[in-house]
Amino acid sequence: MIKKKPTSLAKIIKSTIFYLFVTTLGVGILLPAFFLVSLSFLSTREAYQFPLPLLPALSAKYSLTFGDRGYLLSVYDDFDDEYQTVLDTAELEKMSVYMRSQIGAPYDIPDIEDRIAELESGTDPVYFKARKNLLLNYDLFFKVTRDAVPALIRSLQIAGMTIVISLSIGGMAGYAFARYVFIGRDALKFSVLFVRMFPGVAIALPMVIILANMGFYDQPIGLSLVYSVGSIALTVWITASIFMGIPESLEEAAQVFGATKFQAFLKITFPLALPGLAAAAMYAFLGAWNETVSAIILTQFNPTFAVVVYQTLLGAVGHVNLAAAGGLAMAIPSVIFTFFIRRYINQMWGGVTV
Amino acid sequence: MAVAIGNKSFRNVWSKAIPYLLILPVVVYYALFWVRPVLKTVFESFRDTAGQFTLQNYAMVFSDPDFIPAVRNTAIIVVFSVTLEFLAALFLAILINRKFVGSSFFLFVAMVPMALPAVAVGAMWLTGLTAHGWLNSLLFYLGVSKKIYWLAGSEWALLAIIIIIDAWQVIPSVMIILLAGLQNIPVEAEEAGYVFGGNFITVLRKITIPMLQSTIQTAVILRLISAIQIWLIMVLLMGFNRLPVLVERIVYYHEEVPGLDISFQMASGYTIIVSVIVSIAALLYLKVSGAFGGNQEARQ
Amino acid sequence: MKKVSILMLIAVLGVSLLTAFTPATPAEAPPEQVKQTLVFSSRLFSPPQEQEYFINEIIKPFEEEHGVIVNFQIIDDQTLLDRAAVQQSTNHVTTDIVVAHNSRMAEWIEAGWVEDMTEVVAGWTDRTFSTAFEGQTHMDGSQYFLPVGADVYLLLANNKALDYLPAGAELDTITWEQYAEWGAAVAAGEGEGKVCITGIPAKSWIYMFGGTGLSYGAGFPDVNSEGAMEAWKVWETIGKAGGFVPTVLNIDSCVDPMMREESWLTVFHNARAGQVYASNETAFTLAPAPTGPVGTGSIAGVSGYAIMKGSANYDLALQFLEYLTRPDIQVKIAKGTGGFIPPVEEALEFLGNEAIDEVINKAVLVLENGVVSGVPAGDYQDWGAVKQCYDDIFEDTILAGADVTQARLDEGQTCVEDLLKTE
Amino acid sequence: MATLTMQDVTKQFGRKVIAVKEFNLEVQDQEFLVLLGPSGCGKTTAMRMVAGLEEVTNGRILIGDRDVTDLPPRNRNVSMIFQNYAVWPHMTVFDNIGFALKLKKMPKDEIEKTVKEVAGMTNIDMLLERYPSQLSGGQQQRVAVARAIAVYPEIFLMDEPLSNLDAKLRVSMRTELKAIHDKTEATTVFVTHDQSEAMSMADRIVIMKDGEVIQVGSPDDVYHRSASIFVADFIGTPPTNFLEVDVKSENGDYRLVNPHVDFKPESHISESLRDYDKKNLILGIRPENIVLTNQKDAVLSAECLVSEPQGSHQVVAIQLDQQYIKVIASAQPKINPGETVHLAFKQDTLRLFDPETTLAIGD
């Protein structure tokens, strides 16, 4: 039996402070994102209140009384602690639509009729409650965003192809960079920087026209080719770094034991480099996933997810909660991807430096 | 002393060619999709509307009343944001590299901002920075009832806000480069520093950072290049023209007022000027930080 | 974990490679066995609820009747033009119908990317397009665009502001001086400016001011005439009183500030005003734009349908446009999409007395009785730059609380005139 | 099994660096040949050219009668043990050993049989299912050895295979490698910078310096008949003692003189001294060839500076001017620092070197 030294109080305090600090830091980093998430669950009415609710309400309290034009609908406001009138109408459908889309707490027309009957029978005002539909914005987003699912699949596919193109083309150069001494090696290193020095926005349109002329209009592969331009340069650096981290002697051993250079690469270096390459794919993925400018111009029947989101949100003036939901729907795949890729980052930036 | 070169067999030529064959696709790819439009832009920047050679486009850019402010704003943003992002990223990287319980999850948390698309980031800050937005709401809940007009301040206040919220999104990408560099430093190097009497700060200054030098150069140079090209977040938050920066000018002439007789000339002029400025800044940084030759000594 | 992520990666890459070269729909020729597809790209009807309405109530009946698919896409004007540039220059015309704003129509027509529909329209006898917008939809006597969803400017006030309404002012007949006074009074009372204008450059301040100018007998665009000077004075009053919302320079649409109650008063686009109004009818009041000595001035905007040159589905596109511009459909569109005015004279007969009609009615009132001007964007190199000339005066004079001087206005006028096309 | 011939093999890197210069060597069938030299002398490059991992700038390499100069590594029928083992981390021990056999399309059962056999030879038959990360350094080393044996190569190349092991393991692995060599009878080229490793294992040693061969010979040859100052200094622990001496002729006799010594060497050297009359030479003598003696017979007397007991013997160091002379003496009697020692040289072991060419004279 091994006796453990009792943990000292100072140590406990120290580690508590440390974790408090780390937690605060994490919360600080995520705070803007938290509000974005929270916003995406708020109803339109909530989203335009001040102060903005930190969390969405789970139900809405209504009151109904007589109004100038018909019936006066009021909604309970938690912050002001009072009912506020919102609608004066005789049209029950309008009232129902309003409750569904603005308050986010739907109430069916027959139920409204019941409440009105109560009101007519002398109870004034009539109070009632409705459950909030928290996913209202997401519902609306996917309802309005036509072909969201095929676009989502297409976007993943384009991101995947971008990864394949930039990792294969960039990876080949990265491998050459890591394993060979050749004329122009340093030039390659700095040209990677130079590609990034030229403002990409200035040549986006001409680049798209080149591709369209080559017959890649409205084809996923065409977009992948555009996105690869941006990501190949960085991939060269990152993959060079990865390959430098794999001892050359492993490959040489394979050659001595009967493998061709290509077999040696395929059977030894490639499987070993795979995790690092997966991480390198992150840059290609994020770039391809989030891009809209070229995608809008270059697609017609096969839009990417970013394009359909853009199309939906273009008109989301007065609808920030919907914009938040759309933005988050777009962010989810990249966040998941980031989660899986994070442990391989040290392979990416280990070797090549300026 | 020259050594006679023997007969080269096919295999020798082939193996000499391998690296060139490997970089060939990259070269072809860029020649096809990148060099052509770039050359065209360079070419156009020296032509007037009639197609004659001219330097007038550059003269126009230099005499643009927004040019000096754009250069100034860009310079301010670059200096402060690169510094701030580097320090914050280094801090985070060192923290995560301590490998405490949950550090891996914390790394994920710290990487989240870089995964968010522009549309989400735009929605986030627009609803945050407006007078009745979530930042003021948060202050309100914390007991500060005075509203702050975040985006209505002086140019300096705006620059500060831009720098901070840009940093929020960019710090992760700087951090992961530094973190990777830290993880590749042998533990013994730092341990030796402690054994020989260093405290945390001295070890950091005298051992960790010098050993991290080339990683830092990589991170800073990549960040420097993209910081000079900042524009999207500014346009998202306050539209064009409010706080001109260099690349914002390019986009302005490309997308906001493309119909002007001078739009294309201005855009191409600005484009070339930006790439020259970026190149000079990058070379200058590399020179000052000693990437040319300096670290050769360090390696030996 | 390592295995999982590698497997994931391989799966994604594998799928993408398998499907890489088999796009869902070949770009060149839509297959004949599936339904004919009409691509309809629009700048209009962008709010999500309007999109939903337009798809379900307007497009669906047509799709069912003709057994076709209408691919409805929302795209802003500039992107629409960029996309057209690519399609036209590479001969891959896949867009059939575009909806452009009247300030951009000239670009389309001059580039030769839209079809001349003069003769076809002549055959539609049951509808008369209002002539207010001919300057933009026509060129050299030929009609390229069919107008849809006209707009004028309306006054929208948060009911909290009504307390500060100057004595003697009636909302339906309020003058610009009273409006200015009102804005100043709100600022004085609340300690914070509450008048909203779109302060982000190159948005719609030019139209907001343009309406004021028209009310005083100025032209459009007209920065420095006598009437314009008087109009500027109205805004100068608000500026000097600190009457604009503090964040005015970050506002690119008054919808959000009005809904958040950051601002209480604005004169803006009737469809957007209608949207705010609909979000809380009992909290807002809607009125025609303020008047001046020569009447209620307003800039009227319109969007227009056009058929892309080279469209493979020209006949179907034409049928669809015929359907969309029927008076009853125009009314249906107008009602379902936030109070645009149907620019077909016969359509006004279909208006009823419902709540949404209030917005349309008030707008029609302005359009019929007001001093209305279209947007002569086609005369200028770039309309965005013209807007900028106005924005600059707002920022350095009005917002700064300075006096409007003739010299500054002359400078603004030069700024505008320098942008006239040089032929 | 085969011979290995290298003819005028030269390797040049870039324009300036010549790593191996006109290297000529014949390795006999079944011979255990060691390439020995300080780091950077070109020995590893020479071996890598044999393996085909490095292109030959000029010259020819033959295995048996086959010219393999331009063949890729896989077609040379050699195998190799790498300095860092180069055991593939993503394959099990079994797969590592069977890799080459699989590439040769050997039937599965035969692969299994061979792998088990070589694993048995190297004592890792219990570890076949493990991954390299689960093995100790010594075990990884054995995997590398087993992998190299499994292909039954014509030439066995070993690139400092023991340098990453701890001292004790290194010595025992020496014995095992030698035993394996005897068993497999493969012609072996072994690269090392450790002279005791070379001495203990080699049939012949090739000593290299700056890309050139300095001496080829049996361990005995290179030790006792070192061809140059470099070899005499490089081989042996402690290394050879060197004394600068002048040659003086006296009545037809030649004496070697310097401020500390003055003696007449044995006749077999004196023959060669004739050409060096009045010239300067370097005298080399190994520590064990200096003997303690009485005052009368002493060639050299000096104070002991340090004495390092080694159990079986002691190493006595004395200082002459700026120079140390080391002497291996029997363990008893113990010599204490400060004690005056009288030394004599075993005359037949003396080596004389020309200071200009640094080569030995008199052979």
PDB file of N, CA and C in Angstrom, chain A residues 57-89:
ATOM      1  N   ALA A  57     -37.558  32.524 -23.299  1.00  0.00           N
ATOM      2  CA  ALA A  57     -38.637  32.111 -22.400  1.00  0.00           C
ATOM      3  C   ALA A  57     -39.199  30.789 -22.909  1.00  0.00           C
ATOM      4  N   LEU A  58     -39.791  30.012 -22.013  1.00  0.00           N
ATOM      5  CA  LEU A  58     -40.322  28.710 -22.423  1.00  0.00           C
ATOM      6  C   LEU A  58     -41.800  28.767 -22.751  1.00  0.00           C
ATOM      7  N   SER A  59     -42.446  29.870 -22.321  1.00  0.00           N
ATOM      8  CA  SER A  59     -43.855  29.999 -22.664  1.00  0.00           C
ATOM      9  C   SER A  59     -44.182  31.479 -22.764  1.00  0.00           C
ATOM     10  N   ALA A  60     -45.335  31.760 -23.323  1.00  0.00           N
ATOM     11  CA  ALA A  60     -45.764  33.153 -23.421  1.00  0.00           C
ATOM     12  C   ALA A  60     -47.121  33.276 -22.749  1.00  0.00           C
ATOM     13  N   LYS A  61     -47.308  34.360 -22.016  1.00  0.00           N
ATOM     14  CA  LYS A  61     -48.605  34.611 -21.381  1.00  0.00           C
ATOM     15  C   LYS A  61     -49.322  35.690 -22.172  1.00  0.00           C
ATOM     16  N   TYR A  62     -50.539  35.363 -22.576  1.00  0.00           N
ATOM     17  CA  TYR A  62     -51.322  36.299 -23.371  1.00  0.00           C
ATOM     18  C   TYR A  62     -52.483  36.834 -22.562  1.00  0.00           C
ATOM     19  N   SER A  63     -52.976  37.997 -22.948  1.00  0.00           N
ATOM     20  CA  SER A  63     -54.283  38.423 -22.458  1.00  0.00           C
ATOM     21  C   SER A  63     -55.057  38.985 -23.637  1.00  0.00           C
ATOM     22  N   LEU A  64     -56.365  38.839 -23.556  1.00  0.00           N
ATOM     23  CA  LEU A  64     -57.219  39.221 -24.673  1.00  0.00           C
ATOM     24  C   LEU A  64     -58.319  40.113 -24.137  1.00  0.00           C
ATOM     25  N   THR A  65     -58.518  41.238 -24.825  1.00  0.00           N
ATOM     26  CA  THR A  65     -59.613  42.109 -24.404  1.00  0.00           C
ATOM     27  C   THR A  65     -60.179  42.771 -25.665  1.00  0.00           C
ATOM     28  N   PHE A  66     -61.174  43.626 -25.477  1.00  0.00           N
ATOM     29  CA  PHE A  66     -61.765  44.259 -26.655  1.00  0.00           C
ATOM     30  C   PHE A  66     -60.906  45.426 -27.117  1.00  0.00           C
ATOM     31  N   GLY A  67     -60.802  45.624 -28.422  1.00  0.00           N
ATOM     32  CA  GLY A  67     -60.010  46.729 -28.955  1.00  0.00           C
ATOM     33  C   GLY A  67     -60.815  47.549 -29.935  1.00  0.00           C
ATOM     34  N   ASP A  68     -60.148  48.574 -30.504  1.00  0.00           N
ATOM     35  CA  ASP A  68     -60.834  49.469 -31.432  1.00  0.00           C
ATOM     36  C   ASP A  68     -61.286  48.743 -32.690  1.00  0.00           C
ATOM     37  N   ARG A  69     -60.394  47.912 -33.188  1.00  0.00           N
ATOM     38  CA  ARG A  69     -60.708  47.258 -34.463  1.00  0.00           C
ATOM     39  C   ARG A  69     -61.316  45.885 -34.268  1.00  0.00           C
ATOM     40  N   GLY A  70     -61.198  45.327 -33.111  1.00  0.00           N
ATOM     41  CA  GLY A  70     -61.709  43.984 -32.885  1.00  0.00           C
ATOM     42  C   GLY A  70     -61.280  43.539 -31.501  1.00  0.00           C
ATOM     43  N   TYR A  71     -60.290  42.659 -31.475  1.00  0.00           N
ATOM     44  CA  TYR A  71     -59.799  42.179 -30.181  1.00  0.00           C
ATOM     45  C   TYR A  71     -58.376  42.642 -29.994  1.00  0.00           C
ATOM     46  N   LEU A  72     -58.071  42.991 -28.746  1.00  0.00           N
ATOM     47  CA  LEU A  72     -56.761  43.500 -28.447  1.00  0.00           C
ATOM     48  C   LEU A  72     -55.943  42.399 -27.768  1.00  0.00           C
ATOM     49  N   LEU A  73     -54.864  42.037 -28.403  1.00  0.00           N
ATOM     50  CA  LEU A  73     -54.012  40.976 -27.853  1.00  0.00           C
ATOM     51  C   LEU A  73     -52.838  41.618 -27.124  1.00  0.00           C
ATOM     52  N   SER A  74     -52.549  41.118 -25.907  1.00  0.00           N
ATOM     53  CA  SER A  74     -51.395  41.618 -25.164  1.00  0.00           C
ATOM     54  C   SER A  74     -50.502  40.449 -24.781  1.00  0.00           C
ATOM     55  N   VAL A  75     -49.242  40.747 -24.583  1.00  0.00           N
ATOM     56  CA  VAL A  75     -48.283  39.724 -24.197  1.00  0.00           C
ATOM     57  C   VAL A  75     -47.610  40.177 -22.917  1.00  0.00           C
ATOM     58  N   TYR A  76     -47.406  39.216 -21.998  1.00  0.00           N
ATOM     59  CA  TYR A  76     -46.766  39.555 -20.741  1.00  0.00           C
ATOM     60  C   TYR A  76     -45.280  39.755 -20.961  1.00  0.00           C
ATOM     61  N   ASP A  77     -44.773  40.840 -20.392  1.00  0.00           N
ATOM     62  CA  ASP A  77     -43.351  41.135 -20.541  1.00  0.00           C
ATOM     63  C   ASP A  77     -42.673  40.921 -19.188  1.00  0.00           C
ATOM     64  N   ASP A  78     -41.777  39.948 -19.124  1.00  0.00           N
ATOM     65  CA  ASP A  78     -41.120  39.604 -17.873  1.00  0.00           C
ATOM     66  C   ASP A  78     -40.374  40.788 -17.283  1.00  0.00           C
ATOM     67  N   PHE A  79     -39.702  41.503 -18.148  1.00  0.00           N
ATOM     68  CA  PHE A  79     -38.818  42.543 -17.644  1.00  0.00           C
ATOM     69  C   PHE A  79     -39.614  43.712 -17.053  1.00  0.00           C
ATOM     70  N   ASP A  80     -40.635  44.147 -17.805  1.00  0.00           N
ATOM     71  CA  ASP A  80     -41.432  45.261 -17.312  1.00  0.00           C
ATOM     72  C   ASP A  80     -42.508  44.808 -16.339  1.00  0.00           C
ATOM     73  N   ASP A  81     -42.688  43.491 -16.243  1.00  0.00           N
ATOM     74  CA  ASP A  81     -43.661  42.908 -15.330  1.00  0.00           C
ATOM     75  C   ASP A  81     -45.068  43.432 -15.617  1.00  0.00           C
ATOM     76  N   GLU A  82     -45.425  43.478 -16.877  1.00  0.00           N
ATOM     77  CA  GLU A  82     -46.784  43.914 -17.220  1.00  0.00           C
ATOM     78  C   GLU A  82     -47.151  43.389 -18.615  1.00  0.00           C
ATOM     79  N   TYR A  83     -48.465  43.419 -18.910  1.00  0.00           N
ATOM     80  CA  TYR A  83     -48.914  43.018 -20.238  1.00  0.00           C
ATOM     81  C   TYR A  83     -48.780  44.189 -21.189  1.00  0.00           C
ATOM     82  N   GLN A  84     -48.282  43.908 -22.383  1.00  0.00           N
ATOM     83  CA  GLN A  84     -48.162  44.968 -23.375  1.00  0.00           C
ATOM     84  C   GLN A  84     -48.973  44.595 -24.613  1.00  0.00           C
ATOM     85  N   THR A  85     -49.738  45.565 -25.098  1.00  0.00           N
ATOM     86  CA  THR A  85     -50.584  45.259 -26.249  1.00  0.00           C
ATOM     87  C   THR A  85     -49.727  45.143 -27.490  1.00  0.00           C
ATOM     88  N   VAL A  86     -50.119  44.225 -28.346  1.00  0.00           N
ATOM     89  CA  VAL A  86     -49.350  44.020 -29.559  1.00  0.00           C
ATOM     90  C   VAL A  86     -50.199  44.044 -30.812  1.00  0.00           C
ATOM     91  N   LEU A  87     -51.463  43.712 -30.693  1.00  0.00           N
ATOM     92  CA  LEU A  87     -52.238  43.530 -31.906  1.00  0.00           C
ATOM     93  C   LEU A  87     -53.691  43.899 -31.647  1.00  0.00           C
ATOM     94  N   ASP A  88     -54.255  44.603 -32.604  1.00  0.00           N
ATOM     95  CA  ASP A  88     -55.666  44.959 -32.505  1.00  0.00           C
ATOM     96  C   ASP A  88     -56.300  44.541 -33.818  1.00  0.00           C
ATOM     97  N   THR A  89     -56.999  43.423 -33.797  1.00  0.00           N
ATOM     98  CA  THR A  89     -57.521  42.921 -35.067  1.00  0.00           C
ATOM     99  C   THR A  89     -58.780  42.108 -34.849  1.00  0.00           C
TER     100      THR A  89
END
